[in-house]
Amino acid sequence: MDLSEIFGFLIILKETLKILPKNGKLVASIAILSLLLSSIIFALFTYFLQLIVANMFASYTNPEYSDANNNNNQVLKYTALLLAVELSFLFIFVIISNLLSTATILVSSFSYTGKNLSSRDLFSSIKRTWKKPFSRRSYSPSSSRFLSIAVVLAVILVFIYPNFITICAAVIFGIVVYIFLLYSSVVSALSVVVSIVEDSSRQEALEKAEKLVMGGQRLHGFMLNLFFNLVALILILPGFYYYIHKLSVNNATIYYGLFFMNFVSLLNIFVFTAYTVFYYRCKKHHGEEEEKEEEEDINVQYSQLPALDSDIP
């Protein structure tokens, strides 16, 4: 394995930056819409959250609920309401994220192939394929679920036996599991692009993604995942550190949450654009693009052949 295979993902990032200006109006519209919707969702969520928490604390000072049983009933009532609000906004955010991810993949696909995409065609394509990323994300290998449970058990073990050895072992184990999950998630992430670009079913997309990552291409996908996660970590940690130190400042939580939501939205656009480029590079690596171009050339040449005199009545 040479360095070109390890750092081959840099070529994917370079091509990603090149295709972003193509269909630039649509890309800008997706980015603006993503920032706008995520900000509105977060603002509404924060408003309802503060309202529910304020009413919860106000119920303790209300003389009508001075009894312990009444207080417990009020706590359960507001806790259930708080959980319902959180799940509702999470559901809305996932739906919007799927729509924007689908739009990003479609625009990136047309930009990579050098085709123009009208707004009307984009909306019709989104209407046909927007549910596919949602079904893809519900898929996870059994080994990933097993390792996730193992990490939870390791954390519980640290809480039961908090010493230097258990903490170090848990941290190392967590890093190894995290790297494995990044490596194994390449197929699942690529299948999202396959399902939208090729308009295929869940099983077909997963099988096609498995074939595409063969021949060393999975390593490029893993390096992409690792790169994006490191970028997110580098940008989010300073903000989280600032948030902890400014926790007592009014609206610090709102500002950090708004920054986090907008950052995730923009990163999501870049990630799916990069994975669309990765999809086409995998096809090119396996010779699928060349075969398609040869078929198109043959069809063009056949259509341009002059008709024989014997064929003319």
mmCIF file of C-alpha atoms in Angstrom, residues 78-216:
data_model
loop_
_atom_site.group_PDB
_atom_site.id
_atom_site.type_symbol
_atom_site.label_atom_id
_atom_site.label_comp_id
_atom_site.label_asym_id
_atom_site.label_seq_id
_atom_site.Cartn_x
_atom_site.Cartn_y
_atom_site.Cartn_z
ATOM 1 C CA TYR A 78 -44.051 18.299 31.852
ATOM 2 C CA THR A 79 -41.433 15.572 31.324
ATOM 3 C CA ALA A 80 -43.737 13.776 28.906
ATOM 4 C CA LEU A 81 -44.500 17.070 27.159
ATOM 5 C CA LEU A 82 -40.793 17.874 26.924
ATOM 6 C CA LEU A 83 -40.030 14.446 25.444
ATOM 7 C CA ALA A 84 -42.863 14.842 22.903
ATOM 8 C CA VAL A 85 -41.522 18.243 21.805
ATOM 9 C CA GLU A 86 -37.961 16.900 21.453
ATOM 10 C CA LEU A 87 -39.077 13.898 19.381
ATOM 11 C CA SER A 88 -41.296 16.083 17.188
ATOM 12 C CA PHE A 89 -38.509 18.511 16.363
ATOM 13 C CA LEU A 90 -36.056 15.657 15.831
ATOM 14 C CA PHE A 91 -38.461 14.048 13.371
ATOM 15 C CA ILE A 92 -38.914 17.336 11.495
ATOM 16 C CA PHE A 93 -35.150 17.890 11.366
ATOM 17 C CA VAL A 94 -34.554 14.376 9.975
ATOM 18 C CA ILE A 95 -37.185 14.864 7.259
ATOM 19 C CA ILE A 96 -35.713 18.223 6.209
ATOM 20 C CA SER A 97 -32.191 16.775 6.324
ATOM 21 C CA ASN A 98 -33.259 13.926 4.022
ATOM 22 C CA LEU A 99 -34.824 16.347 1.541
ATOM 23 C CA LEU A 100 -31.733 18.547 1.459
ATOM 24 C CA SER A 101 -29.408 15.524 1.218
ATOM 25 C CA THR A 102 -31.405 14.204 -1.739
ATOM 26 C CA ALA A 103 -31.253 17.601 -3.446
ATOM 27 C CA THR A 104 -27.494 17.831 -2.818
ATOM 28 C CA ILE A 105 -26.818 14.393 -4.330
ATOM 29 C CA LEU A 106 -28.962 15.105 -7.398
ATOM 30 C CA VAL A 107 -27.349 18.489 -8.066
ATOM 31 C CA SER A 108 -23.857 17.046 -7.494
ATOM 32 C CA SER A 109 -24.582 14.155 -9.864
ATOM 33 C CA PHE A 110 -25.667 16.473 -12.662
ATOM 34 C CA SER A 111 -22.720 18.788 -12.002
ATOM 35 C CA TYR A 112 -20.193 15.947 -12.127
ATOM 36 C CA THR A 113 -21.561 14.615 -15.414
ATOM 37 C CA GLY A 114 -21.615 18.117 -16.901
ATOM 38 C CA LYS A 115 -25.390 18.302 -17.260
ATOM 39 C CA ASN A 116 -27.657 21.236 -16.493
ATOM 40 C CA LEU A 117 -30.453 20.742 -13.991
ATOM 41 C CA SER A 118 -33.526 22.952 -13.887
ATOM 42 C CA SER A 119 -35.427 23.674 -10.699
ATOM 43 C CA ARG A 120 -38.462 21.854 -12.075
ATOM 44 C CA ASP A 121 -36.464 18.693 -12.783
ATOM 45 C CA LEU A 122 -34.860 18.902 -9.347
ATOM 46 C CA PHE A 123 -38.219 19.082 -7.550
ATOM 47 C CA SER A 124 -39.644 16.171 -9.530
ATOM 48 C CA SER A 125 -36.548 14.071 -8.773
ATOM 49 C CA ILE A 126 -36.719 14.930 -5.075
ATOM 50 C CA LYS A 127 -40.389 13.950 -4.984
ATOM 51 C CA ARG A 128 -39.513 10.548 -6.433
ATOM 52 C CA THR A 129 -36.443 9.740 -4.323
ATOM 53 C CA TRP A 130 -36.574 11.719 -1.042
ATOM 54 C CA LYS A 131 -37.558 8.679 1.067
ATOM 55 C CA LYS A 132 -34.551 6.628 -0.021
ATOM 56 C CA PRO A 133 -31.910 8.233 2.298
ATOM 57 C CA PHE A 134 -34.289 7.690 5.223
ATOM 58 C CA SER A 135 -34.520 3.951 4.490
ATOM 59 C CA ARG A 136 -30.739 3.734 4.028
ATOM 60 C CA ARG A 137 -30.027 5.240 7.436
ATOM 61 C CA SER A 138 -32.136 2.610 9.132
ATOM 62 C CA TYR A 139 -29.595 0.023 7.952
ATOM 63 C CA SER A 140 -26.624 -0.907 10.114
ATOM 64 C CA PRO A 141 -24.571 -4.102 10.159
ATOM 65 C CA SER A 142 -25.061 -6.482 13.083
ATOM 66 C CA SER A 143 -21.374 -6.109 13.991
ATOM 67 C CA SER A 144 -21.871 -2.326 14.384
ATOM 68 C CA ARG A 145 -24.812 -2.829 16.730
ATOM 69 C CA PHE A 146 -22.820 -5.369 18.747
ATOM 70 C CA LEU A 147 -19.847 -3.008 19.088
ATOM 71 C CA SER A 148 -22.121 -0.137 20.125
ATOM 72 C CA ILE A 149 -23.488 -2.295 22.941
ATOM 73 C CA ALA A 150 -19.906 -3.247 23.891
ATOM 74 C CA VAL A 151 -18.986 0.456 24.184
ATOM 75 C CA VAL A 152 -21.959 1.076 26.487
ATOM 76 C CA LEU A 153 -20.880 -1.851 28.671
ATOM 77 C CA ALA A 154 -17.317 -0.471 28.760
ATOM 78 C CA VAL A 155 -18.631 2.899 29.970
ATOM 79 C CA ILE A 156 -20.689 1.195 32.666
ATOM 80 C CA LEU A 157 -17.573 -0.743 33.737
ATOM 81 C CA VAL A 158 -15.652 2.533 34.098
ATOM 82 C CA PHE A 159 -18.369 3.935 36.357
ATOM 83 C CA ILE A 160 -18.331 0.780 38.491
ATOM 84 C CA TYR A 161 -14.520 0.512 38.693
ATOM 85 C CA PRO A 162 -13.169 4.050 38.134
ATOM 86 C CA ASN A 163 -9.397 3.622 38.019
ATOM 87 C CA PHE A 164 -6.565 4.488 35.633
ATOM 88 C CA ILE A 165 -6.429 1.060 33.954
ATOM 89 C CA THR A 166 -10.156 0.782 33.217
ATOM 90 C CA ILE A 167 -10.329 4.373 31.943
ATOM 91 C CA CYS A 168 -7.357 3.900 29.583
ATOM 92 C CA ALA A 169 -8.693 0.554 28.368
ATOM 93 C CA ALA A 170 -12.139 2.057 27.747
ATOM 94 C CA VAL A 171 -10.686 5.020 25.827
ATOM 95 C CA ILE A 172 -8.516 2.786 23.617
ATOM 96 C CA PHE A 173 -11.408 0.400 23.027
ATOM 97 C CA GLY A 174 -13.692 3.328 22.150
ATOM 98 C CA ILE A 175 -11.199 4.716 19.619
ATOM 99 C CA VAL A 176 -10.775 1.298 17.970
ATOM 100 C CA VAL A 177 -14.541 0.792 17.760
ATOM 101 C CA TYR A 178 -15.042 4.293 16.374
ATOM 102 C CA ILE A 179 -12.460 3.704 13.626
ATOM 103 C CA PHE A 180 -14.102 0.383 12.762
ATOM 104 C CA LEU A 181 -17.516 2.060 12.541
ATOM 105 C CA LEU A 182 -16.092 4.705 10.204
ATOM 106 C CA TYR A 183 -14.646 1.973 8.019
ATOM 107 C CA SER A 184 -17.804 -0.149 7.961
ATOM 108 C CA SER A 185 -20.112 2.833 7.314
ATOM 109 C CA VAL A 186 -18.580 3.474 3.876
ATOM 110 C CA VAL A 187 -20.944 1.005 2.183
ATOM 111 C CA SER A 188 -24.009 2.380 3.962
ATOM 112 C CA ALA A 189 -23.159 5.999 3.076
ATOM 113 C CA LEU A 190 -22.346 5.138 -0.537
ATOM 114 C CA SER A 191 -25.598 3.194 -0.870
ATOM 115 C CA VAL A 192 -27.477 6.447 -0.192
ATOM 116 C CA VAL A 193 -25.908 7.976 -3.304
ATOM 117 C CA VAL A 194 -26.484 4.797 -5.339
ATOM 118 C CA SER A 195 -30.166 4.623 -4.380
ATOM 119 C CA ILE A 196 -30.796 8.223 -5.471
ATOM 120 C CA VAL A 197 -28.636 8.442 -8.599
ATOM 121 C CA GLU A 198 -29.683 5.034 -9.939
ATOM 122 C CA ASP A 199 -33.179 5.097 -8.372
ATOM 123 C CA SER A 200 -32.671 1.609 -6.967
ATOM 124 C CA SER A 201 -34.151 -0.269 -4.030
ATOM 125 C CA ARG A 202 -32.507 -0.660 -0.627
ATOM 126 C CA GLN A 203 -31.071 -4.109 -1.266
ATOM 127 C CA GLU A 204 -29.920 -3.259 -4.788
ATOM 128 C CA ALA A 205 -28.174 -0.114 -3.570
ATOM 129 C CA LEU A 206 -26.349 -1.986 -0.797
ATOM 130 C CA GLU A 207 -25.204 -4.725 -3.179
ATOM 131 C CA LYS A 208 -24.033 -2.166 -5.732
ATOM 132 C CA ALA A 209 -22.183 -0.186 -3.046
ATOM 133 C CA GLU A 210 -20.449 -3.371 -1.854
ATOM 134 C CA LYS A 211 -19.173 -3.996 -5.385
ATOM 135 C CA LEU A 212 -18.085 -0.400 -5.935
ATOM 136 C CA VAL A 213 -15.861 -0.232 -2.835
ATOM 137 C CA MET A 214 -13.864 -3.281 -3.923
ATOM 138 C CA GLY A 215 -10.359 -2.862 -5.301
ATOM 139 C CA GLY A 216 -9.102 -0.499 -2.609
#
